[in-house]
Amino acid sequence: MDHRASEDRIRIFVGCDPNDCDLEQMMVLEYSIKKHASMPVDIEWMRLSRDPDSLWYSDPEQQRGWRTATWATPFSGFRWAVPAACHYQGRAIYMDADMLVLCDMAELWRLPFAPGKVLSGKGRKTSWRFCVSVWDNAAARAHLPEINALRADPGAHQRLMRHFQDHAELIQPMHSDYNNVDGEKKPIDAIRILHYSDMGTQFSHSYALPRLAAQGQEHWFDGAILPHPRSDLKALFDQYYDEALRAGYNLALYEADEPFGRMIKASQRGYQGNKRTRKPSFWARLGFGRKTTGSPADAS
């Protein structure tokens, strides 16, 4: 893909797993983006690669390329490389893979940026989320490490999160419905982009886990798998999954050319989800007992 293409094509970079654990998420995300898009869309799937010529190269055994040991997901730090991937030109949108789009992405693509803003985010004051964000790639250059330094720094993701949290003057606020986290007590027709963010309750697990088990593989998420409290959102994911298949999409389209293999990342065995998915009253009705909350605002 030529990332220097004109601004009449929406450029989206999506963080995803390199060992084919996220195929269902990828298919549903692309289908949902293109179902509602009024402009052409180019998507790059950002996943770890063993190819030294790839921007996403990592060799954990030799400690080369991306250093991922502190990441909660296989792609946590990739969002900071989007401007470099675009040669620090034009705009680009970053998204996590665990999203379902219910709006025209041209709305975000044309989001007005005030002078001095570098990227968009959801939040306020000192609490911001960048799991959906629009980048002004040229403006970002002065606020990001050089790409090879970024890749080589295991703590870069957390440090850059803190940097932008501490410098809210660089952030262009966007409407919270462009990153609706696990429903947020809103009806479906009020959601622009659904982020089924709780890694333990993701709708895709009902498809991915049996598929991986049949292949003798394990999912990268090693925490507890639990039901999502919003059955209407689960039904929405299932609807889009079926629609994508009927429209000619299939999981094989999203398979990595070469699975990456062993990753080094932070275990999520103690993952606690978020306050929208781990309400004690919901778990008590299911007989699970109390589930704790309080994970970081943007663990991905």
Coordinates of C-alpha atoms in Angstrom, one line a residue:
M1 CA 0.0 0.0 0.0
D2 CA 1.3 3.5 -0.8
H3 CA 0.8 5.4 2.5
R4 CA 1.5 8.6 0.7
A5 CA -1.7 8.3 -1.3
S6 CA -4.0 11.3 -1.6
E7 CA -6.5 12.1 1.2
D8 CA -9.4 10.9 -0.9
R9 CA -8.8 7.4 0.5
I10 CA -9.2 6.6 4.2
R11 CA -6.1 5.0 5.6
I12 CA -6.7 2.7 8.6
F13 CA -4.1 0.8 10.6
V14 CA -5.4 -2.0 12.7
G15 CA -3.5 -3.7 15.5
C16 CA -4.0 -7.5 15.5
D17 CA -2.4 -10.8 16.5
P18 CA 0.3 -12.4 14.3
N19 CA -0.8 -16.1 14.9
D20 CA -4.3 -16.0 13.4
C21 CA -6.1 -15.7 16.8
D22 CA -8.0 -12.6 15.7
L23 CA -9.3 -13.6 12.3
E24 CA -13.0 -13.3 13.3
Q25 CA -12.4 -9.8 14.6
M26 CA -10.5 -8.8 11.5
M27 CA -13.3 -10.0 9.2
V28 CA -16.1 -8.4 11.1
L29 CA -14.1 -5.1 11.4
E30 CA -13.3 -4.8 7.7
Y31 CA -16.9 -5.8 6.7
S32 CA -18.4 -3.3 9.1
I33 CA -16.1 -0.5 8.0
K34 CA -16.8 -1.0 4.3
K35 CA -20.5 -1.6 4.8
H36 CA -20.9 2.0 6.0
A37 CA -18.1 3.8 4.2
S38 CA -18.8 6.6 1.7
M39 CA -15.1 6.7 0.6
P40 CA -12.6 4.1 -0.5
V41 CA -10.8 2.5 2.5
D42 CA -7.3 1.0 2.7
I43 CA -6.6 -1.2 5.7
E44 CA -3.2 -2.3 6.9
W45 CA -3.2 -5.1 9.5
M46 CA -0.3 -4.4 11.9
R47 CA 1.0 -7.7 13.2
L48 CA 4.4 -8.9 14.4
S49 CA 6.6 -10.2 11.6
R50 CA 9.8 -12.2 11.3
D51 CA 10.7 -10.4 8.1
P52 CA 13.6 -7.9 8.9
D53 CA 12.3 -5.7 6.1
S54 CA 8.9 -5.3 7.7
L55 CA 8.1 -2.2 9.9
W56 CA 6.5 -4.7 12.3
Y57 CA 9.6 -6.9 12.5
S58 CA 10.5 -8.5 15.8
D59 CA 13.0 -11.2 16.9
P60 CA 12.4 -11.7 20.6
E61 CA 15.1 -14.3 20.9
Q62 CA 17.7 -11.9 19.6
Q63 CA 16.0 -8.8 21.1
R64 CA 15.7 -7.1 17.7
G65 CA 12.9 -5.0 16.3
W66 CA 9.8 -4.5 18.4
R67 CA 10.3 -5.2 22.1
T68 CA 6.9 -6.4 23.3
A69 CA 7.5 -7.8 26.8
T70 CA 5.4 -5.2 28.6
W71 CA 2.5 -5.2 26.1
A72 CA -0.9 -6.4 27.2
T73 CA -1.8 -7.4 23.6
P74 CA 0.4 -8.5 20.7
F75 CA 0.1 -5.0 19.1
S76 CA -0.1 -2.5 22.0
G77 CA 2.8 -0.3 20.9
F78 CA 2.0 -0.3 17.2
R79 CA -0.3 2.8 17.3
W80 CA 2.8 5.0 17.9
A81 CA 4.3 3.8 14.6
V82 CA 1.4 4.9 12.4
P83 CA 2.9 8.3 11.5
A84 CA 6.2 6.6 10.5
A85 CA 4.3 4.1 8.4
C86 CA 2.8 7.0 6.6
H87 CA 6.2 8.7 6.1
Y88 CA 4.9 11.5 8.4
Q89 CA 2.5 12.6 5.7
G90 CA -1.2 13.2 5.7
R91 CA -3.7 11.6 8.1
A92 CA -4.3 8.1 9.3
I93 CA -6.7 6.3 11.6
Y94 CA -5.5 3.7 14.2
M95 CA -7.9 1.1 15.6
D96 CA -7.6 -2.0 17.7
A97 CA -9.0 -5.1 16.0
D98 CA -11.8 -5.7 18.6
M99 CA -14.2 -3.2 17.1
L100 CA -17.4 -3.1 15.1
V101 CA -18.1 0.0 13.1
L102 CA -21.7 1.4 12.8
C103 CA -20.9 4.7 11.2
D104 CA -19.2 6.1 8.1
M105 CA -15.5 6.3 8.9
A106 CA -15.4 9.5 6.7
E107 CA -16.7 11.2 9.8
L108 CA -13.5 10.5 11.7
W109 CA -11.3 11.0 8.6
R110 CA -12.6 14.6 8.3
L111 CA -12.5 15.3 12.0
P112 CA -11.3 19.0 12.3
F113 CA -8.0 19.4 14.1
A114 CA -7.3 22.7 16.0
P115 CA -3.8 24.2 15.6
G116 CA -1.2 22.3 17.6
K117 CA -3.2 19.0 17.8
V118 CA -1.3 15.8 17.0
L119 CA -3.9 13.0 17.4
S120 CA -7.5 12.5 18.5
G121 CA -8.6 10.6 21.5
K122 CA -11.5 9.9 23.7
G123 CA -11.4 11.3 27.2
R124 CA -10.9 14.5 29.2
K125 CA -8.3 16.2 31.4
T126 CA -5.8 13.5 32.3
S127 CA -7.8 10.4 31.2
W128 CA -7.6 9.5 27.5
R129 CA -7.9 6.5 25.4
F130 CA -6.2 6.1 22.0
C131 CA -7.5 2.7 20.9
V132 CA -9.3 4.7 18.2
S133 CA -7.4 7.7 17.1
V134 CA -6.8 10.0 14.1
W135 CA -3.2 11.0 13.5
D136 CA -1.9 14.2 12.0
N137 CA 1.3 12.4 10.8
A138 CA 3.4 15.5 10.1
A139 CA 2.5 17.1 13.4
A140 CA 3.2 13.9 15.3
R141 CA 6.8 13.6 14.2
A142 CA 8.1 16.1 16.8
H143 CA 6.4 14.2 19.6
L144 CA 7.5 10.6 18.8
P145 CA 10.8 8.7 19.0
E146 CA 12.6 7.8 15.8
I147 CA 11.1 4.6 14.6
N148 CA 14.0 2.3 15.4
A149 CA 14.3 3.8 18.9
L150 CA 10.6 3.2 19.4
R151 CA 10.8 -0.4 18.4
A152 CA 13.8 -1.1 20.6
D153 CA 12.3 0.4 23.8
P154 CA 10.3 -2.1 25.8
G155 CA 8.8 0.8 27.9
A156 CA 7.9 3.1 25.0
H157 CA 4.2 2.3 24.9
Q158 CA 3.6 3.1 28.5
R159 CA 5.8 6.2 28.4
L160 CA 4.0 7.6 25.3
M161 CA 0.7 6.9 26.9
R162 CA 1.8 9.0 29.9
H163 CA 3.3 11.7 27.7
F164 CA 0.1 12.4 25.8
Q165 CA -2.0 12.0 29.0
D166 CA 0.2 14.7 30.5
H167 CA 0.0 16.9 27.5
A168 CA -3.7 17.1 26.7
E169 CA -3.0 20.2 24.7
L170 CA -1.8 17.9 21.9
I171 CA -5.0 15.9 21.8
Q172 CA -8.0 16.7 19.6
P173 CA -11.0 15.4 21.6
M174 CA -13.5 13.2 19.6
H175 CA -17.0 12.2 20.4
S176 CA -17.0 9.3 22.9
D177 CA -19.3 7.3 20.6
Y178 CA -16.4 6.7 18.2
N179 CA -14.9 4.5 20.9
N180 CA -17.9 3.1 22.8
V181 CA -16.4 0.7 25.4
D182 CA -18.6 -2.4 25.9
G183 CA -21.9 -0.6 25.4
E184 CA -21.6 2.2 28.0
K185 CA -25.4 1.8 28.9
K186 CA -26.2 3.1 25.4
P187 CA -28.6 1.6 22.8
I188 CA -27.1 0.2 19.7
D189 CA -28.4 3.1 17.5
A190 CA -26.4 5.6 19.6
I191 CA -23.1 3.8 19.1
R192 CA -20.8 4.8 16.2
I193 CA -17.9 2.4 16.9
L194 CA -18.3 -0.4 19.4
H195 CA -15.1 -1.4 21.1
Y196 CA -15.8 -4.8 22.8
S197 CA -12.7 -4.0 24.9
D198 CA -12.8 -6.5 27.8
M199 CA -10.4 -9.1 26.6
G200 CA -12.2 -11.8 28.7
T201 CA -15.7 -11.2 27.3
Q202 CA -15.0 -10.6 23.6
F203 CA -17.7 -11.8 21.3
S204 CA -15.2 -13.3 18.9
H205 CA -14.1 -15.9 21.5
S206 CA -17.2 -18.1 20.8
Y207 CA -15.8 -18.6 17.2
A208 CA -12.0 -18.3 17.7
L209 CA -11.5 -20.5 20.7
P210 CA -13.1 -23.7 19.2
R211 CA -11.3 -23.0 15.9
L212 CA -8.0 -22.7 17.6
A213 CA -8.6 -25.7 19.8
A214 CA -9.4 -27.8 16.7
Q215 CA -6.0 -26.7 15.3
G216 CA -4.1 -27.5 18.5
Q217 CA -3.5 -23.8 19.1
E218 CA -4.1 -21.5 22.1
H219 CA -5.4 -17.9 22.0
W220 CA -2.9 -15.2 23.0
F221 CA -5.2 -14.1 25.8
D222 CA -4.5 -16.2 28.8
G223 CA -7.1 -14.8 31.2
A224 CA -10.5 -16.0 32.2
I225 CA -13.2 -16.2 29.5
L226 CA -16.5 -14.9 30.6
P227 CA -19.9 -14.0 29.1
H228 CA -20.5 -10.4 28.1
P229 CA -23.4 -8.7 30.0
R230 CA -24.9 -7.2 26.9
S231 CA -26.6 -10.0 24.9
D232 CA -27.8 -7.4 22.4
L233 CA -24.2 -6.5 21.5
K234 CA -23.3 -10.2 21.2
A235 CA -26.2 -10.7 18.8
L236 CA -25.0 -7.6 16.8
F237 CA -21.5 -9.2 16.4
D238 CA -23.1 -12.5 15.3
Q239 CA -25.3 -10.6 12.8
Y240 CA -22.2 -8.9 11.3
Y241 CA -20.2 -12.1 11.3
D242 CA -23.0 -13.9 9.3
E243 CA -23.4 -10.9 7.0
A244 CA -19.7 -10.8 6.2
L245 CA -19.7 -14.5 5.2
R246 CA -22.8 -14.0 3.0
A247 CA -21.0 -11.0 1.4
G248 CA -18.1 -13.2 0.4
Y249 CA -15.7 -12.5 3.2
N250 CA -13.9 -15.5 4.9
L251 CA -11.4 -16.1 7.6
A252 CA -8.7 -17.3 5.1
L253 CA -8.4 -13.8 3.7
Y254 CA -6.9 -12.6 7.0
E255 CA -4.5 -15.4 7.7
A256 CA -0.9 -14.4 8.2
D257 CA 1.5 -15.4 5.4
E258 CA 3.7 -17.0 8.1
P259 CA 2.5 -17.3 11.7
F260 CA 4.9 -15.4 14.0
G261 CA 5.1 -18.1 16.6
R262 CA 6.2 -17.5 20.2
M263 CA 5.6 -14.0 21.5
I264 CA 7.0 -12.3 24.6
K265 CA 4.3 -10.2 26.2
A266 CA 2.7 -9.6 29.6
S267 CA 0.5 -12.3 30.9
Q268 CA -3.2 -11.4 31.4
R269 CA -4.0 -14.2 33.9
G270 CA -4.9 -11.5 36.4
Y271 CA -6.9 -9.4 34.0
Q272 CA -9.8 -7.7 35.6
G273 CA -11.8 -6.2 32.7
N274 CA -13.7 -3.0 33.2
K275 CA -16.6 -1.6 35.2
R276 CA -19.1 -2.2 32.3
T277 CA -18.5 -5.9 32.0
R278 CA -17.7 -6.9 35.5
K279 CA -20.6 -5.6 37.5
P280 CA -21.1 -7.6 40.7
S281 CA -24.9 -7.8 40.2
F282 CA -24.5 -9.4 36.8
W283 CA -22.1 -12.0 38.0
A284 CA -24.1 -12.7 41.1
R285 CA -27.2 -13.6 38.9
L286 CA -25.0 -16.0 36.9
G287 CA -23.7 -17.6 40.1
F288 CA -20.0 -16.5 39.5
G289 CA -19.7 -14.5 42.7
R290 CA -18.0 -11.1 42.8
K291 CA -15.7 -10.1 40.0
T292 CA -13.3 -7.3 40.6
T293 CA -12.7 -4.3 38.4
G294 CA -10.1 -1.7 37.9
S295 CA -7.9 -2.5 34.9
P296 CA -6.0 0.4 33.3
A297 CA -8.1 2.7 31.1
D298 CA -6.2 1.7 27.9
A299 CA -4.6 -1.6 28.7
S300 CA -4.5 -2.5 25.0

